[in-house]
Amino acid sequence: MAETSSPKSAIPLGISACLMGEPVRYNGGHKRSRYCLEVLQDCFAFEPFCPELEAGLGVPREPIRLVGTPGEPPRVKGTVDPELDVTERLKEVGQAFVVRHRHLRGFILMKGSPSCGLERVKVYDENGTPSHSDSGCFVHVLREHFPELPLEEEARLNDAVLRENFISRVFAFDDWKRHVEGVTDFHALIQFHSRQKYLLMAHHVESYRVLGRYLGSEAHAMPLEQVKHSYLRRFMAALSRLATRKTHANALMHVMGYLKQELDRAAKQDLLQAVEEYRLGHVPLAVPVRLLNHYVKRHGSDYIRQQTYLNPHPYELGLRNTI
């Protein structure tokens, strides 16, 4: 079974400073996240950041909001003084952040923030009426200049599926950073794809097929850095798609295929039943995965043991106990 980074590895993760309990909000308050500080902090080295504070807006400060019309990038303006426009300052702060923080494996954002909101942030028209929604200004910069970086809002981590998806992406990106990014050997990329194969399949079967063909054919005729850049963008985009019970069941069955010659009839039936009960929603994903790991440990080949799908994040987080 493939090993993931242990909690002591201190994987670097960006986080909106207010979620760390820092009094950086416009009114001098914070939005301390118990889940981040009491659970996730055992796995990650949080690096707090507040783009509004970094842009020199101060604490306390005039509230800001997104202003614009549908189809155009919104501006970030003051709610009291509409002449206050901090859009360019926030963009500059975001671009400088990306340059300095390429080592990060993900970022946890503050919901609803005109700078850090991931989605559904209210955009107002010039009359002060909400007209549509968009992402915060800082998020726009991250998506443009650091698109492979896993992003999620703290509030959305209350959803078990979104939570598991985000942390799976963080650990997959950490694998890339540690073993592929700075390596000038094509084989390192092939090895990465090999061990991430069934995690990729569980999220998006078509990407699993396309990326496999890409590495097996056209990639060999291209410069390695170009191949790595193209592969990573598509790989991380595929992982951002939410896996379902159907796609997980498909990946589980493919892993089982590597054990069919080694297991007796009773063991095969136990595995098939566990997968089917999971597919029907009767048990969480942890049940078939735990049973499958039991047999892989005893009968699996080195290839199937190193699949990150079997152990994509620390067991202590219990992420697959609730999906």
mmCIF file of C-alpha atoms in Angstrom:
data_model
loop_
_atom_site.group_PDB
_atom_site.id
_atom_site.type_symbol
_atom_site.label_atom_id
_atom_site.label_comp_id
_atom_site.label_asym_id
_atom_site.label_seq_id
_atom_site.Cartn_x
_atom_site.Cartn_y
_atom_site.Cartn_z
ATOM 1 C CA MET A 1 0.000 0.000 0.000
ATOM 2 C CA ALA A 2 1.354 3.406 -0.927
ATOM 3 C CA GLU A 3 2.374 5.618 1.959
ATOM 4 C CA THR A 4 1.218 9.192 2.246
ATOM 5 C CA SER A 5 2.979 11.946 4.102
ATOM 6 C CA SER A 6 2.573 11.532 7.834
ATOM 7 C CA PRO A 7 1.084 14.239 10.046
ATOM 8 C CA LYS A 8 4.653 15.220 11.029
ATOM 9 C CA SER A 9 5.487 16.108 7.423
ATOM 10 C CA ALA A 10 3.931 19.548 7.923
ATOM 11 C CA ILE A 11 2.659 20.007 4.383
ATOM 12 C CA PRO A 12 2.499 23.786 3.724
ATOM 13 C CA LEU A 13 -1.039 25.061 3.225
ATOM 14 C CA GLY A 14 -2.192 28.625 2.777
ATOM 15 C CA ILE A 15 -5.194 29.828 4.765
ATOM 16 C CA SER A 16 -7.137 33.065 5.131
ATOM 17 C CA ALA A 17 -5.669 34.674 8.242
ATOM 18 C CA CYS A 18 -9.080 35.322 9.822
ATOM 19 C CA LEU A 19 -9.672 31.539 9.921
ATOM 20 C CA MET A 20 -6.609 31.204 12.144
ATOM 21 C CA GLY A 21 -8.230 33.530 14.663
ATOM 22 C CA GLU A 22 -6.202 36.565 13.650
ATOM 23 C CA PRO A 23 -8.157 39.854 14.116
ATOM 24 C CA VAL A 24 -7.763 41.012 10.526
ATOM 25 C CA ARG A 25 -11.374 41.464 9.382
ATOM 26 C CA TYR A 26 -12.683 44.926 8.485
ATOM 27 C CA ASN A 27 -14.228 45.304 11.966
ATOM 28 C CA GLY A 28 -11.242 43.931 13.863
ATOM 29 C CA GLY A 29 -12.834 40.518 14.299
ATOM 30 C CA HIS A 30 -11.932 37.024 13.089
ATOM 31 C CA LYS A 31 -13.565 33.808 11.906
ATOM 32 C CA ARG A 32 -11.533 31.209 13.796
ATOM 33 C CA SER A 33 -12.045 27.717 12.348
ATOM 34 C CA ARG A 34 -12.089 24.949 14.930
ATOM 35 C CA TYR A 35 -11.808 22.253 12.266
ATOM 36 C CA CYS A 36 -8.708 23.791 10.727
ATOM 37 C CA LEU A 37 -7.007 24.507 14.043
ATOM 38 C CA GLU A 38 -8.053 21.409 15.999
ATOM 39 C CA VAL A 39 -8.015 18.748 13.259
ATOM 40 C CA LEU A 40 -6.175 19.767 10.105
ATOM 41 C CA GLN A 41 -3.325 21.518 11.881
ATOM 42 C CA ASP A 42 -2.001 18.075 12.858
ATOM 43 C CA CYS A 43 -1.354 17.401 9.148
ATOM 44 C CA PHE A 44 -0.540 20.803 7.720
ATOM 45 C CA ALA A 45 1.741 23.755 8.380
ATOM 46 C CA PHE A 46 -0.676 26.646 7.905
ATOM 47 C CA GLU A 47 0.627 29.871 6.408
ATOM 48 C CA PRO A 48 -1.981 32.571 7.125
ATOM 49 C CA PHE A 49 -2.485 35.401 4.665
ATOM 50 C CA CYS A 50 -4.927 38.307 4.375
ATOM 51 C CA PRO A 51 -4.769 40.053 0.995
ATOM 52 C CA GLU A 52 -6.713 43.068 2.259
ATOM 53 C CA LEU A 53 -4.314 43.616 5.151
ATOM 54 C CA GLU A 54 -1.336 43.019 2.840
ATOM 55 C CA ALA A 55 -2.765 45.651 0.478
ATOM 56 C CA GLY A 56 -2.507 48.195 3.289
ATOM 57 C CA LEU A 57 -6.222 48.588 3.996
ATOM 58 C CA GLY A 58 -5.655 48.408 7.751
ATOM 59 C CA VAL A 59 -7.781 47.231 10.683
ATOM 60 C CA PRO A 60 -10.450 48.397 11.210
ATOM 61 C CA ARG A 61 -11.235 49.500 7.661
ATOM 62 C CA GLU A 62 -14.079 50.474 5.420
ATOM 63 C CA PRO A 63 -15.884 47.352 4.172
ATOM 64 C CA ILE A 64 -15.365 46.530 0.508
ATOM 65 C CA ARG A 65 -17.488 44.627 -1.986
ATOM 66 C CA LEU A 66 -17.515 43.455 -5.584
ATOM 67 C CA VAL A 67 -19.107 45.855 -8.049
ATOM 68 C CA GLY A 68 -19.775 45.218 -11.717
ATOM 69 C CA THR A 69 -21.989 43.870 -14.436
ATOM 70 C CA PRO A 70 -22.449 40.251 -15.562
ATOM 71 C CA GLY A 71 -19.837 39.082 -18.046
ATOM 72 C CA GLU A 72 -17.120 41.474 -16.886
ATOM 73 C CA PRO A 73 -14.530 41.096 -14.095
ATOM 74 C CA PRO A 74 -15.887 42.916 -11.040
ATOM 75 C CA ARG A 75 -14.085 45.774 -9.338
ATOM 76 C CA VAL A 76 -13.494 45.882 -5.588
ATOM 77 C CA LYS A 77 -14.857 49.091 -4.107
ATOM 78 C CA GLY A 78 -15.722 50.617 -0.780
ATOM 79 C CA THR A 79 -19.254 50.246 0.520
ATOM 80 C CA VAL A 80 -19.284 53.760 2.038
ATOM 81 C CA ASP A 81 -17.063 55.597 -0.429
ATOM 82 C CA PRO A 82 -17.731 54.267 -3.954
ATOM 83 C CA GLU A 83 -14.659 56.182 -5.155
ATOM 84 C CA LEU A 84 -12.470 53.804 -3.135
ATOM 85 C CA ASP A 85 -11.268 51.212 -5.645
ATOM 86 C CA VAL A 86 -8.714 48.691 -4.374
ATOM 87 C CA THR A 87 -8.902 46.283 -7.308
ATOM 88 C CA GLU A 88 -5.412 46.890 -8.650
ATOM 89 C CA ARG A 89 -3.838 46.847 -5.191
ATOM 90 C CA LEU A 90 -5.405 43.455 -4.464
ATOM 91 C CA LYS A 91 -4.289 42.096 -7.843
ATOM 92 C CA GLU A 92 -0.717 43.217 -7.208
ATOM 93 C CA VAL A 93 -0.783 41.624 -3.755
ATOM 94 C CA GLY A 94 -2.111 38.393 -5.245
ATOM 95 C CA GLN A 95 0.513 38.259 -7.970
ATOM 96 C CA ALA A 96 3.307 38.875 -5.450
ATOM 97 C CA PHE A 97 1.840 36.145 -3.243
ATOM 98 C CA VAL A 98 1.966 33.596 -6.083
ATOM 99 C CA VAL A 99 5.622 34.391 -6.769
ATOM 100 C CA ARG A 100 6.576 33.914 -3.116
ATOM 101 C CA HIS A 101 4.354 30.924 -2.349
ATOM 102 C CA ARG A 102 4.829 28.389 -5.127
ATOM 103 C CA HIS A 103 5.708 25.889 -2.382
ATOM 104 C CA LEU A 104 2.117 25.733 -1.102
ATOM 105 C CA ARG A 105 0.031 22.588 -1.654
ATOM 106 C CA GLY A 106 -3.364 24.242 -1.267
ATOM 107 C CA PHE A 107 -5.290 27.180 0.180
ATOM 108 C CA ILE A 108 -8.314 27.313 2.502
ATOM 109 C CA LEU A 109 -10.370 30.432 1.862
ATOM 110 C CA MET A 110 -12.942 32.556 3.706
ATOM 111 C CA LYS A 111 -16.495 32.264 2.397
ATOM 112 C CA GLY A 112 -18.174 35.370 1.005
ATOM 113 C CA SER A 113 -15.073 37.558 1.107
ATOM 114 C CA PRO A 114 -14.671 40.046 -1.796
ATOM 115 C CA SER A 115 -11.014 39.034 -1.872
ATOM 116 C CA CYS A 116 -10.966 35.388 -0.700
ATOM 117 C CA GLY A 117 -14.426 34.042 -1.539
ATOM 118 C CA LEU A 118 -14.178 30.969 -3.766
ATOM 119 C CA GLU A 119 -17.600 31.294 -5.362
ATOM 120 C CA ARG A 120 -21.066 32.851 -4.969
ATOM 121 C CA VAL A 121 -19.656 36.153 -3.692
ATOM 122 C CA LYS A 122 -22.294 38.848 -4.217
ATOM 123 C CA VAL A 123 -21.578 41.355 -6.965
ATOM 124 C CA TYR A 124 -23.437 44.682 -6.743
ATOM 125 C CA ASP A 125 -24.426 47.051 -9.508
ATOM 126 C CA GLU A 126 -23.597 50.750 -9.334
ATOM 127 C CA ASN A 127 -26.871 51.365 -7.478
ATOM 128 C CA GLY A 128 -25.863 49.010 -4.675
ATOM 129 C CA THR A 129 -28.202 46.185 -5.644
ATOM 130 C CA PRO A 130 -26.898 42.593 -5.813
ATOM 131 C CA SER A 131 -27.011 41.528 -9.461
ATOM 132 C CA HIS A 132 -25.020 38.262 -9.702
ATOM 133 C CA SER A 133 -22.133 36.437 -8.056
ATOM 134 C CA ASP A 134 -18.463 35.770 -8.740
ATOM 135 C CA SER A 135 -15.220 34.799 -7.014
ATOM 136 C CA GLY A 136 -13.128 37.131 -4.900
ATOM 137 C CA CYS A 137 -10.341 39.200 -6.454
ATOM 138 C CA PHE A 138 -7.520 37.217 -4.785
ATOM 139 C CA VAL A 139 -9.089 33.954 -5.958
ATOM 140 C CA HIS A 140 -9.180 35.235 -9.538
ATOM 141 C CA VAL A 141 -5.426 35.871 -9.339
ATOM 142 C CA LEU A 142 -4.720 32.417 -7.886
ATOM 143 C CA ARG A 143 -6.745 30.733 -10.603
ATOM 144 C CA GLU A 144 -4.963 32.687 -13.323
ATOM 145 C CA HIS A 145 -1.383 32.393 -12.088
ATOM 146 C CA PHE A 146 -1.452 29.216 -9.956
ATOM 147 C CA PRO A 147 -4.308 27.154 -11.488
ATOM 148 C CA GLU A 148 -3.069 23.792 -10.246
ATOM 149 C CA LEU A 149 -3.246 24.883 -6.581
ATOM 150 C CA PRO A 150 -6.140 23.145 -4.749
ATOM 151 C CA LEU A 151 -8.588 25.712 -3.371
ATOM 152 C CA GLU A 152 -11.517 25.300 -1.001
ATOM 153 C CA GLU A 153 -13.630 27.410 1.336
ATOM 154 C CA GLU A 154 -13.581 26.598 5.028
ATOM 155 C CA ALA A 155 -17.393 26.482 5.182
ATOM 156 C CA ARG A 156 -17.512 23.917 2.359
ATOM 157 C CA LEU A 157 -15.256 21.610 4.389
ATOM 158 C CA ASN A 158 -18.380 20.795 6.407
ATOM 159 C CA ASP A 159 -19.477 18.744 3.390
ATOM 160 C CA ALA A 160 -17.850 15.305 3.708
ATOM 161 C CA VAL A 161 -17.457 14.781 -0.057
ATOM 162 C CA LEU A 162 -15.962 18.226 -0.674
ATOM 163 C CA ARG A 163 -13.684 17.820 2.343
ATOM 164 C CA GLU A 164 -12.305 14.481 1.153
ATOM 165 C CA ASN A 165 -11.906 15.781 -2.388
ATOM 166 C CA PHE A 166 -9.902 18.825 -1.309
ATOM 167 C CA ILE A 167 -7.558 16.942 0.983
ATOM 168 C CA SER A 168 -7.020 14.220 -1.632
ATOM 169 C CA ARG A 169 -5.991 16.940 -4.078
ATOM 170 C CA VAL A 170 -3.629 18.486 -1.536
ATOM 171 C CA PHE A 171 -1.836 15.200 -0.930
ATOM 172 C CA ALA A 172 -1.663 14.393 -4.647
ATOM 173 C CA PHE A 173 -0.163 17.832 -5.309
ATOM 174 C CA ASP A 174 2.297 17.248 -2.469
ATOM 175 C CA ASP A 175 3.345 13.995 -4.150
ATOM 176 C CA TRP A 176 3.976 15.931 -7.354
ATOM 177 C CA LYS A 177 5.960 18.649 -5.558
ATOM 178 C CA ARG A 178 8.139 16.123 -3.752
ATOM 179 C CA HIS A 179 8.808 13.624 -6.499
ATOM 180 C CA VAL A 180 8.218 15.185 -9.931
ATOM 181 C CA GLU A 181 8.423 18.970 -10.008
ATOM 182 C CA GLY A 182 12.178 19.384 -9.652
ATOM 183 C CA VAL A 183 13.169 16.126 -11.352
ATOM 184 C CA THR A 184 14.554 16.062 -14.887
ATOM 185 C CA ASP A 185 13.765 12.402 -15.480
ATOM 186 C CA PHE A 186 10.736 11.405 -17.555
ATOM 187 C CA HIS A 187 10.556 8.202 -15.528
ATOM 188 C CA ALA A 188 9.582 10.183 -12.395
ATOM 189 C CA LEU A 189 6.483 11.436 -14.211
ATOM 190 C CA ILE A 190 5.624 7.925 -15.367
ATOM 191 C CA GLN A 191 5.974 6.635 -11.813
ATOM 192 C CA PHE A 192 3.716 9.422 -10.513
ATOM 193 C CA HIS A 193 1.040 8.585 -13.063
ATOM 194 C CA SER A 194 1.383 4.904 -12.240
ATOM 195 C CA ARG A 195 0.763 5.316 -8.509
ATOM 196 C CA GLN A 196 -2.018 7.907 -8.989
ATOM 197 C CA LYS A 197 -3.748 5.838 -11.690
ATOM 198 C CA TYR A 198 -6.768 4.587 -9.762
ATOM 199 C CA LEU A 199 -7.270 7.795 -7.800
ATOM 200 C CA LEU A 200 -7.480 9.509 -11.188
ATOM 201 C CA MET A 201 -9.891 6.843 -12.442
ATOM 202 C CA ALA A 202 -12.169 7.336 -9.442
ATOM 203 C CA HIS A 203 -12.479 11.049 -10.218
ATOM 204 C CA HIS A 204 -12.669 11.089 -14.012
ATOM 205 C CA VAL A 205 -12.353 8.003 -16.172
ATOM 206 C CA GLU A 206 -11.884 9.951 -19.398
ATOM 207 C CA SER A 207 -8.927 11.908 -17.989
ATOM 208 C CA TYR A 208 -7.440 8.623 -16.795
ATOM 209 C CA ARG A 209 -7.580 7.346 -20.377
ATOM 210 C CA VAL A 210 -6.463 10.573 -22.067
ATOM 211 C CA LEU A 211 -3.486 11.161 -19.780
ATOM 212 C CA GLY A 212 -2.400 7.540 -20.118
ATOM 213 C CA ARG A 213 -2.401 7.850 -23.914
ATOM 214 C CA TYR A 214 -0.643 11.218 -23.703
ATOM 215 C CA LEU A 215 2.265 9.802 -21.708
ATOM 216 C CA GLY A 216 2.429 6.705 -23.858
ATOM 217 C CA SER A 217 2.687 8.469 -27.212
ATOM 218 C CA GLU A 218 2.945 12.178 -28.019
ATOM 219 C CA ALA A 219 4.652 13.217 -24.754
ATOM 220 C CA HIS A 220 7.908 11.504 -25.757
ATOM 221 C CA ALA A 221 8.396 13.911 -28.659
ATOM 222 C CA MET A 222 7.992 17.039 -26.510
ATOM 223 C CA PRO A 223 10.282 18.871 -24.023
ATOM 224 C CA LEU A 224 9.903 17.387 -20.542
ATOM 225 C CA GLU A 225 8.955 20.662 -18.819
ATOM 226 C CA GLN A 226 6.206 21.245 -21.366
ATOM 227 C CA VAL A 227 4.917 17.713 -20.810
ATOM 228 C CA LYS A 228 4.945 18.131 -17.043
ATOM 229 C CA HIS A 229 3.145 21.483 -17.250
ATOM 230 C CA SER A 230 0.419 20.086 -19.509
ATOM 231 C CA TYR A 231 0.038 16.878 -17.505
ATOM 232 C CA LEU A 232 -0.239 18.607 -14.127
ATOM 233 C CA ARG A 233 -2.901 21.057 -15.282
ATOM 234 C CA ARG A 234 -5.065 18.240 -16.638
ATOM 235 C CA PHE A 235 -4.375 15.928 -13.698
ATOM 236 C CA MET A 236 -5.351 18.473 -11.054
ATOM 237 C CA ALA A 237 -8.424 19.537 -13.054
ATOM 238 C CA ALA A 238 -9.529 15.896 -13.192
ATOM 239 C CA LEU A 239 -9.098 15.462 -9.425
ATOM 240 C CA SER A 240 -11.229 18.544 -8.807
ATOM 241 C CA ARG A 241 -14.188 16.614 -10.202
ATOM 242 C CA LEU A 242 -16.112 14.950 -7.398
ATOM 243 C CA ALA A 243 -15.876 11.171 -7.323
ATOM 244 C CA THR A 244 -19.206 9.374 -6.912
ATOM 245 C CA ARG A 245 -20.205 6.009 -5.484
ATOM 246 C CA LYS A 246 -20.373 4.718 -9.046
ATOM 247 C CA THR A 247 -16.887 5.914 -9.998
ATOM 248 C CA HIS A 248 -15.388 4.737 -6.693
ATOM 249 C CA ALA A 249 -16.977 1.327 -7.194
ATOM 250 C CA ASN A 250 -15.449 1.172 -10.671
ATOM 251 C CA ALA A 251 -11.972 1.945 -9.313
ATOM 252 C CA LEU A 252 -12.388 -0.613 -6.523
ATOM 253 C CA MET A 253 -13.321 -3.298 -9.021
ATOM 254 C CA HIS A 254 -10.264 -2.533 -11.137
ATOM 255 C CA VAL A 255 -8.001 -2.866 -8.100
ATOM 256 C CA MET A 256 -9.723 -6.136 -7.221
ATOM 257 C CA GLY A 257 -8.812 -7.419 -10.666
ATOM 258 C CA TYR A 258 -5.178 -7.636 -9.587
ATOM 259 C CA LEU A 259 -6.121 -10.093 -6.831
ATOM 260 C CA LYS A 260 -8.458 -12.455 -8.685
ATOM 261 C CA GLN A 261 -5.829 -15.171 -9.111
ATOM 262 C CA GLU A 262 -4.739 -15.086 -5.465
ATOM 263 C CA LEU A 263 -8.086 -15.017 -3.623
ATOM 264 C CA ASP A 264 -10.364 -17.959 -2.944
ATOM 265 C CA ARG A 265 -14.054 -17.848 -3.760
ATOM 266 C CA ALA A 266 -15.148 -16.768 -0.286
ATOM 267 C CA ALA A 267 -12.704 -13.843 -0.169
ATOM 268 C CA LYS A 268 -13.799 -12.676 -3.617
ATOM 269 C CA GLN A 269 -17.420 -12.804 -2.552
ATOM 270 C CA ASP A 270 -16.695 -10.764 0.579
ATOM 271 C CA LEU A 271 -15.011 -8.077 -1.504
ATOM 272 C CA LEU A 272 -17.752 -7.994 -4.117
ATOM 273 C CA GLN A 273 -20.400 -7.681 -1.429
ATOM 274 C CA ALA A 274 -18.537 -4.849 0.298
ATOM 275 C CA VAL A 275 -18.194 -2.927 -2.963
ATOM 276 C CA GLU A 276 -21.854 -3.442 -3.835
ATOM 277 C CA GLU A 277 -23.030 -2.358 -0.381
ATOM 278 C CA TYR A 278 -20.938 0.767 -0.765
ATOM 279 C CA ARG A 279 -22.288 1.462 -4.273
ATOM 280 C CA LEU A 280 -25.846 1.195 -2.936
ATOM 281 C CA GLY A 281 -25.110 3.625 -0.122
ATOM 282 C CA HIS A 282 -25.381 1.127 2.736
ATOM 283 C CA VAL A 283 -21.795 1.542 4.011
ATOM 284 C CA PRO A 284 -19.119 4.261 3.713
ATOM 285 C CA LEU A 285 -16.143 4.008 1.355
ATOM 286 C CA ALA A 286 -13.876 3.062 4.252
ATOM 287 C CA VAL A 287 -15.505 -0.377 4.457
ATOM 288 C CA PRO A 288 -14.569 -1.796 1.016
ATOM 289 C CA VAL A 289 -11.239 0.069 1.019
ATOM 290 C CA ARG A 290 -10.245 -1.392 4.376
ATOM 291 C CA LEU A 291 -11.134 -4.903 3.264
ATOM 292 C CA LEU A 292 -9.346 -4.437 -0.039
ATOM 293 C CA ASN A 293 -6.244 -3.143 1.743
ATOM 294 C CA HIS A 294 -6.295 -6.262 3.906
ATOM 295 C CA TYR A 295 -6.019 -8.526 0.862
ATOM 296 C CA VAL A 296 -3.656 -6.244 -1.071
ATOM 297 C CA LYS A 297 -1.231 -6.260 1.842
ATOM 298 C CA ARG A 298 -1.119 -10.059 1.812
ATOM 299 C CA HIS A 299 -1.519 -10.916 -1.852
ATOM 300 C CA GLY A 300 -1.014 -7.787 -3.934
ATOM 301 C CA SER A 301 1.876 -7.028 -6.262
ATOM 302 C CA ASP A 302 4.233 -4.112 -5.665
ATOM 303 C CA TYR A 303 2.375 -2.230 -8.403
ATOM 304 C CA ILE A 304 -1.028 -2.414 -6.745
ATOM 305 C CA ARG A 305 0.356 -1.824 -3.242
ATOM 306 C CA GLN A 306 1.772 1.530 -4.288
ATOM 307 C CA GLN A 307 -1.568 2.890 -5.519
ATOM 308 C CA THR A 308 -2.337 6.126 -3.663
ATOM 309 C CA TYR A 309 -6.049 5.432 -4.135
ATOM 310 C CA LEU A 310 -5.810 2.882 -1.333
ATOM 311 C CA ASN A 311 -4.440 5.449 1.100
ATOM 312 C CA PRO A 312 -4.586 8.992 -0.331
ATOM 313 C CA HIS A 313 -4.446 10.832 2.999
ATOM 314 C CA PRO A 314 -3.757 10.099 6.691
ATOM 315 C CA TYR A 315 -6.043 7.435 8.101
ATOM 316 C CA GLU A 316 -6.406 9.481 11.307
ATOM 317 C CA LEU A 317 -8.495 12.097 9.502
ATOM 318 C CA GLY A 318 -11.226 9.500 8.915
ATOM 319 C CA LEU A 319 -12.260 11.159 5.664
ATOM 320 C CA ARG A 320 -13.591 7.988 4.058
ATOM 321 C CA ASN A 321 -15.684 7.080 7.079
ATOM 322 C CA THR A 322 -18.309 9.639 6.062
ATOM 323 C CA ILE A 323 -18.567 9.313 2.257
#
